[in-house]
Tab-separated table of C-alpha atoms in Angstrom:
chain	number	residue	atom	x	y	z
N	1	MET	CA	102.221	82.637	96.163
N	2	ALA	CA	99.705	83.684	93.261
N	3	GLY	CA	99.152	87.108	93.313
N	4	LYS	CA	95.553	88.607	94.708
N	5	ASP	CA	92.488	88.579	91.904
N	6	VAL	CA	92.026	92.239	91.539
N	7	SER	CA	88.082	91.478	90.914
N	8	THR	CA	88.368	91.114	94.990
N	9	MET	CA	90.086	94.565	95.380
N	10	LYS	CA	88.114	97.791	95.456
N	11	ILE	CA	89.779	99.923	92.439
N	12	SER	CA	88.985	102.850	90.991
N	13	PRO	CA	86.355	102.997	88.171
N	14	LYS	CA	88.333	104.758	86.248
N	15	VAL	CA	92.203	105.058	84.884
N	16	TRP	CA	93.854	108.183	83.727
N	17	LYS	CA	95.569	107.650	80.153
N	18	ASN	CA	96.963	110.594	78.105
N	19	GLY	CA	95.115	113.487	79.721
N	20	GLU	CA	92.078	111.648	79.878
N	21	PHE	CA	89.872	109.629	81.689
N	22	ILE	CA	88.949	106.021	80.597
N	23	ASP	CA	87.117	102.908	82.001
N	24	TRP	CA	89.407	100.632	83.954
N	25	ASN	CA	88.254	97.769	81.676
N	26	ASP	CA	89.119	100.289	78.874
N	27	ALA	CA	93.005	100.433	79.878
N	28	LYS	CA	94.423	98.062	77.271
N	29	ILE	CA	97.144	97.655	74.971
N	30	HIS	CA	97.886	95.711	71.948
N	31	VAL	CA	99.919	92.509	72.135
N	32	MET	CA	102.653	93.804	70.094
N	33	SER	CA	103.382	97.125	71.799
N	34	HIS	CA	107.080	97.939	72.138
N	35	VAL	CA	106.104	97.862	76.095
N	36	VAL	CA	105.259	93.974	75.763
N	37	ASN	CA	107.684	92.820	73.820
N	38	TYR	CA	110.867	94.458	75.175
N	39	GLY	CA	110.320	96.011	78.473
N	40	SER	CA	110.162	99.574	77.513
N	41	SER	CA	108.362	101.334	80.750
N	42	VAL	CA	109.222	103.214	83.390
N	43	PHE	CA	106.984	103.574	86.692
N	44	GLU	CA	106.310	104.788	90.384
N	45	GLY	CA	104.335	103.007	93.404
N	46	ILE	CA	103.106	105.559	95.127
N	47	ARG	CA	100.281	105.487	98.914
N	48	CYS	CA	97.547	107.655	99.521
N	49	TYR	CA	96.635	107.195	103.222
N	50	GLN	CA	93.324	108.034	105.092
N	51	THR	CA	95.131	110.217	107.843
N	52	SER	CA	93.758	112.045	110.917
N	53	LYS	CA	92.686	115.378	108.628
N	54	GLY	CA	92.012	113.084	105.070
N	55	SER	CA	93.010	111.400	101.945
N	56	ALA	CA	96.931	112.489	101.588
N	57	VAL	CA	98.954	111.383	98.910
N	58	PHE	CA	102.693	110.790	100.274
N	59	ARG	CA	105.590	112.772	98.527
N	60	LEU	CA	104.037	112.895	95.564
N	61	THR	CA	105.915	115.678	94.238
N	62	GLU	CA	108.826	113.633	95.101
N	63	HIS	CA	107.779	110.434	93.179
N	64	MET	CA	106.686	112.083	90.227
N	65	GLN	CA	110.278	113.816	89.532
N	66	ARG	CA	111.597	110.512	89.906
N	67	LEU	CA	108.998	109.591	87.539
N	68	ILE	CA	110.047	112.106	84.880
N	69	ASN	CA	113.993	111.610	85.846
N	70	SER	CA	113.869	108.063	85.249
N	71	GLY	CA	111.580	108.687	81.434
N	72	LYS	CA	114.878	111.180	81.232
N	73	ILE	CA	117.264	108.482	81.462
N	74	TYR	CA	115.423	106.082	78.768
N	75	ARG	CA	114.577	109.066	76.351
N	76	MET	CA	110.901	108.841	77.318
N	77	ASP	CA	109.306	111.866	77.819
N	78	SER	CA	105.632	111.891	78.764
N	79	GLY	CA	105.214	115.232	77.676
N	80	TYR	CA	103.742	116.039	80.912
N	81	SER	CA	104.533	118.572	83.396
N	82	ARG	CA	105.289	117.352	87.359
N	83	GLN	CA	102.667	119.593	88.279
N	84	GLN	CA	100.298	117.980	85.547
N	85	LEU	CA	101.101	114.440	86.896
N	86	CYS	CA	100.100	115.398	90.338
N	87	ASP	CA	97.098	117.063	89.642
N	88	ALA	CA	95.815	114.301	87.269
N	89	THR	CA	96.470	111.659	90.134
N	90	VAL	CA	94.758	114.155	92.771
N	91	GLU	CA	91.444	114.204	90.446
N	92	LEU	CA	91.676	110.307	89.629
N	93	ILE	CA	91.955	109.824	93.569
N	94	GLY	CA	88.966	112.047	93.966
N	95	GLN	CA	86.931	110.406	90.802
N	96	SER	CA	87.837	106.976	92.602
N	97	GLY	CA	85.908	107.029	95.611
N	98	LEU	CA	89.010	105.460	97.757
N	99	ASP	CA	89.853	106.851	100.793
N	100	HIS	CA	93.179	105.611	100.806
N	101	CYS	CA	94.803	103.534	97.489
N	102	TYR	CA	98.454	102.167	96.103
N	103	ILE	CA	98.992	104.464	92.825
N	104	ARG	CA	100.649	103.259	89.669
N	105	PRO	CA	101.781	105.921	87.308
N	106	ILE	CA	103.669	104.069	84.615
N	107	VAL	CA	105.222	105.793	81.006
N	108	PHE	CA	105.679	103.123	77.984
N	109	ARG	CA	106.169	102.944	74.459
N	110	GLY	CA	103.087	101.434	72.914
N	111	LEU	CA	102.338	100.820	69.170
N	112	ASP	CA	101.624	103.272	66.362
N	113	GLU	CA	98.921	100.422	64.757
N	114	ALA	CA	98.777	102.678	61.702
N	115	SER	CA	102.602	102.069	61.010
N	116	PRO	CA	103.742	99.623	63.505
N	117	ALA	CA	107.679	99.256	64.069
N	118	PHE	CA	108.501	95.798	65.639
N	119	GLY	CA	112.204	95.945	66.223
N	120	VAL	CA	114.127	97.044	69.457
N	121	ASN	CA	114.912	100.378	68.443
N	122	PRO	CA	112.066	102.189	70.512
N	123	PHE	CA	112.135	105.294	68.754
N	124	PRO	CA	109.031	105.001	65.799
N	125	ASN	CA	106.477	103.824	68.837
N	126	PRO	CA	104.382	106.458	70.637
N	127	ILE	CA	104.968	106.665	74.331
N	128	ASP	CA	101.762	106.390	76.597
N	129	THR	CA	101.187	107.833	79.847
N	130	TYR	CA	98.686	106.194	82.426
N	131	ILE	CA	97.554	106.382	86.320
N	132	ALA	CA	95.871	103.839	87.854
N	133	VAL	CA	94.875	103.678	91.250
N	134	TRP	CA	93.035	100.658	93.871
N	135	GLN	CA	93.418	99.899	97.412
N	136	TRP	CA	96.250	97.683	98.386
N	137	GLY	CA	97.018	96.051	101.850
N	138	LYS	CA	100.395	95.683	103.749
N	139	TYR	CA	102.548	94.170	100.946
N	140	LEU	CA	104.671	92.042	102.982
N	141	GLY	CA	101.511	90.935	104.923
N	142	GLU	CA	99.462	92.568	107.820
N	143	GLU	CA	101.673	91.281	110.957
N	144	ALA	CA	105.161	91.882	109.654
N	145	LEU	CA	105.261	95.950	110.429
N	146	GLU	CA	105.467	94.048	114.164
N	147	ALA	CA	106.089	90.591	113.891
N	148	GLY	CA	109.099	91.427	111.234
N	149	ILE	CA	109.857	88.786	108.131
N	150	ASP	CA	112.345	86.165	107.211
N	151	VAL	CA	114.295	86.778	104.624
N	152	CYS	CA	117.447	85.174	102.494
N	153	VAL	CA	120.195	86.382	100.847
N	154	SER	CA	119.766	85.965	97.103
N	155	SER	CA	122.090	84.084	94.533
N	156	TRP	CA	120.935	86.547	92.174
N	157	THR	CA	122.858	89.591	91.654
N	158	ARG	CA	121.574	92.870	91.622
N	159	ILE	CA	121.763	94.791	88.301
N	160	THR	CA	124.789	96.750	87.454
N	161	SER	CA	124.217	100.701	87.078
N	162	ASN	CA	126.152	100.711	83.616
N	163	ALA	CA	123.771	98.145	82.045
N	164	MET	CA	120.773	98.670	83.370
N	165	PRO	CA	120.636	102.025	85.470
N	166	SER	CA	119.681	101.154	89.337
N	167	MET	CA	118.696	105.504	89.077
N	168	ALA	CA	115.569	104.459	87.043
N	169	LYS	CA	112.720	103.093	88.224
N	170	ALA	CA	112.045	100.713	84.783
N	171	GLY	CA	110.287	97.988	84.282
N	172	ALA	CA	112.654	95.980	82.718
N	173	ASN	CA	114.958	95.990	85.882
N	174	TYR	CA	112.042	94.458	87.770
N	175	MET	CA	112.960	91.252	85.844
N	176	ASN	CA	115.739	90.808	88.062
N	177	SER	CA	113.570	91.570	90.981
N	178	GLN	CA	111.305	88.824	89.981
N	179	LEU	CA	114.609	86.241	89.942
N	180	ILE	CA	115.097	87.073	93.840
N	181	LYS	CA	111.687	87.351	94.531
N	182	MET	CA	110.555	83.687	93.278
N	183	GLU	CA	113.939	82.397	94.538
N	184	ALA	CA	113.053	83.520	98.041
N	185	LEU	CA	109.437	82.433	97.912
N	186	LEU	CA	110.076	79.562	96.694
N	187	GLY	CA	112.809	78.800	99.541
N	188	GLY	CA	110.413	79.586	102.465
N	189	PHE	CA	111.157	83.126	102.735
N	190	SER	CA	109.319	86.848	102.360
N	191	GLU	CA	111.863	88.353	100.267
N	192	GLY	CA	115.441	88.666	98.893
N	193	ILE	CA	118.515	90.432	99.631
N	194	ALA	CA	120.593	90.750	96.302
N	195	LEU	CA	124.216	91.606	96.491
N	196	ASP	CA	126.224	94.001	94.092
N	197	ASP	CA	128.424	92.752	91.595
N	198	ARG	CA	131.101	93.086	93.833
N	199	GLY	CA	129.332	90.818	96.732
N	200	MET	CA	128.321	93.952	98.299
N	201	VAL	CA	124.496	94.457	99.965
N	202	SER	CA	122.551	96.054	97.401
N	203	GLU	CA	118.858	96.087	98.049
N	204	GLY	CA	115.663	93.688	98.258
N	205	SER	CA	113.532	92.662	95.429
N	206	GLY	CA	111.595	96.326	95.896
N	207	GLU	CA	112.860	97.597	98.905
N	208	ASN	CA	115.731	99.670	99.839
N	209	ILE	CA	117.730	98.160	103.242
N	210	PHE	CA	118.957	99.456	106.784
N	211	LEU	CA	120.783	98.248	109.433
N	212	VAL	CA	121.492	99.293	113.131
N	213	ASN	CA	124.731	98.893	115.004
N	214	ASN	CA	125.351	100.468	118.086
N	215	GLY	CA	123.017	103.141	117.530
N	216	LYS	CA	124.254	103.876	114.307
N	217	LEU	CA	121.881	103.307	111.036
N	218	ILE	CA	123.720	102.026	107.923
N	219	THR	CA	122.477	101.807	104.640
N	220	PRO	CA	124.355	101.067	100.883
N	221	PRO	CA	125.159	103.725	98.906
N	222	LEU	CA	123.942	104.954	95.768
N	223	GLY	CA	125.892	103.376	94.044
N	224	ALA	CA	125.724	100.062	95.337
N	225	SER	CA	122.839	99.727	92.161
N	226	VAL	CA	120.282	101.231	94.568
N	227	LEU	CA	117.047	102.934	93.985
N	228	PRO	CA	117.219	106.352	95.207
N	229	GLY	CA	113.770	105.147	97.265
N	230	ILE	CA	111.575	108.092	98.633
N	231	THR	CA	110.882	106.010	101.633
N	232	ARG	CA	114.961	105.567	101.962
N	233	ASP	CA	115.343	109.285	102.078
N	234	SER	CA	112.201	109.867	104.275
N	235	VAL	CA	113.898	107.378	106.771
N	236	ILE	CA	117.161	109.231	106.909
N	237	GLN	CA	115.865	112.561	107.282
N	238	ILE	CA	113.877	111.671	110.145
N	239	ALA	CA	117.022	109.816	111.905
N	240	ARG	CA	118.811	112.640	111.140
N	241	GLU	CA	116.221	114.921	112.972
N	242	LEU	CA	116.012	112.068	116.154
N	243	GLY	CA	119.622	112.832	116.157
N	244	ILE	CA	120.494	109.026	114.861
N	245	GLU	CA	123.817	108.929	113.156
N	246	ILE	CA	123.699	108.029	109.692
N	247	VAL	CA	126.536	105.995	107.505
N	248	GLU	CA	125.816	105.486	103.991
N	249	THR	CA	128.814	102.784	103.312
N	250	ASN	CA	129.373	99.554	101.306
N	251	ILE	CA	127.914	96.423	103.304
N	252	GLN	CA	129.446	93.204	103.637
N	253	ARG	CA	127.106	89.926	103.739
N	254	ALA	CA	128.512	88.787	106.694
N	255	ALA	CA	127.567	92.112	108.700
N	256	LEU	CA	124.099	91.620	107.897
N	257	TYR	CA	124.182	88.671	110.300
N	258	LEU	CA	126.052	91.078	113.187
N	259	ALA	CA	123.557	93.593	113.007
N	260	ASP	CA	121.973	94.722	115.845
N	261	GLU	CA	118.664	95.246	113.616
N	262	VAL	CA	118.098	95.031	110.060
N	263	PHE	CA	114.998	96.767	108.084
N	264	PHE	CA	113.350	97.368	104.722
N	265	THR	CA	111.959	100.703	103.454
N	266	GLY	CA	109.811	101.345	100.555
N	267	THR	CA	106.633	102.557	99.377
N	268	ALA	CA	104.988	98.953	99.371
N	269	ALA	CA	107.099	98.070	102.452
N	270	GLU	CA	106.934	101.134	104.827
N	271	ILE	CA	109.260	100.170	107.144
N	272	THR	CA	109.060	96.664	107.713
N	273	PRO	CA	111.672	94.642	110.293
N	274	ILE	CA	113.853	91.913	109.207
N	275	ARG	CA	113.797	88.999	112.117
N	276	ALA	CA	116.114	86.503	110.328
N	277	ILE	CA	118.168	86.539	107.282
N	278	ASP	CA	119.237	82.938	106.136
N	279	ARG	CA	118.047	81.494	109.506
N	280	ILE	CA	120.209	83.219	111.394
N	281	GLU	CA	118.176	85.579	114.079
N	282	ILE	CA	118.857	89.286	113.976
N	283	GLY	CA	119.643	90.896	117.234
N	284	GLU	CA	117.052	89.469	119.181
N	285	GLY	CA	114.799	88.049	116.353
N	286	ARG	CA	112.044	90.964	116.644
N	287	ARG	CA	111.640	94.573	115.688
N	288	GLY	CA	114.119	96.333	117.392
N	289	PRO	CA	113.776	99.493	119.390
N	290	VAL	CA	115.338	101.878	116.696
N	291	THR	CA	113.593	100.418	114.168
N	292	LYS	CA	110.199	100.963	116.075
N	293	GLN	CA	111.227	104.594	116.854
N	294	LEU	CA	111.759	105.228	113.014
N	295	GLN	CA	108.375	103.521	112.361
N	296	ASP	CA	106.201	105.515	114.957
N	297	GLU	CA	107.601	108.787	113.416
N	298	PHE	CA	107.057	107.896	109.863
N	299	PHE	CA	103.281	106.971	110.662
N	300	LYS	CA	102.658	109.927	112.510
N	301	ILE	CA	103.802	112.085	109.511
N	302	ILE	CA	101.833	109.940	107.174
N	303	ASP	CA	98.971	110.431	109.842
N	304	ALA	CA	99.259	113.921	109.579
N	305	THR	CA	99.522	114.089	113.408
N	306	ARG	CA	103.334	115.454	113.147
N	307	PRO	CA	105.025	117.737	110.692
N	308	ALA	CA	107.590	116.024	108.188
N	309	PRO	CA	111.566	116.901	108.677
N	310	ALA	CA	112.227	120.592	108.795
N	311	GLY	CA	108.877	121.843	107.821
N	312	ALA	CA	108.894	119.762	104.452
N	313	ASP	CA	105.716	119.140	102.688
N	314	TRP	CA	105.114	115.672	102.385
N	315	LEU	CA	101.271	114.988	102.123
N	316	THR	CA	99.115	116.700	99.161
N	317	PHE	CA	95.768	116.344	100.405
N	318	VAL	CA	93.333	115.112	98.026
N	319	ASN	CA	90.482	117.468	99.139
N	320	LYS	CA	92.011	120.818	99.117
N	321	THR	CA	89.543	121.889	102.510
N	322	ASP	CA	91.491	119.250	104.353
N	323	GLU	CA	94.768	120.700	103.046
N	324	ALA	CA	93.502	124.239	104.478
N	325	VAL	CA	92.707	122.062	107.977
N	326	ALA	CA	95.790	120.771	108.093
N	327	ALA	CA	97.883	123.425	107.344
């Protein structure tokens, strides 16, 4: 259950910090930083893929906008524009020597060592912005995209939006996610599904969730303490283009067991089918046809072999020559 040792992973030799490139091993903070003690951070998870036309970041602009939105909710302005963050990411990947990677931008409250403040009040503390990249494989396992995974409904309730805003991708929110994930792993499952405070389906520990019933695609609304996922939005747009009816509605726990298909979406999880929930087989106990259809179209877009819905520009190429060829 231990995480993969970073020494066995390919990492970028550089990290972007507050407008400068520093060595990976120098990307360190003080133990008394506000973020360490009080969890004051917002972050993103983004993927760069090796496409048929060169390395490209998937929906970089949307991810950076969500980072800025999360910071706004927590009054944590990095001081960098969306375009500056996008440009820094592309430059960092270019320097990394990696043709595909996972990208972690993070904005947090640090420590002013000349005039330290150790209380809950965040305002006296400086705001730092970092971007790191490394190679990361399939989050839920190499076989999961086809074979599917077994999950459970968690005993832990998803955080409520008026206590910890679910529209923000904040580090502190993921303490709730860790409880959900640990319980699932210790129970022999790959992942957990959290219910909201009304007992309605919310999301996984780090993924949005979709059901398929009678050809319709069903997902909880954002009001169910759901993070507005970028992959969630991508799947909705792809499904709409394919003529699949989309229903955003509250979902009872029992409806999970009766669905024809269930799958997770997320930057790390991509589109991962769920074959059983609480050891109850979903549909035929394997990846369903709608899930596969959505996967196929999703990965074609990622591979730059088909355009995004409505001609949207979902790929930011690391090499501008590749971008020109793709266009």
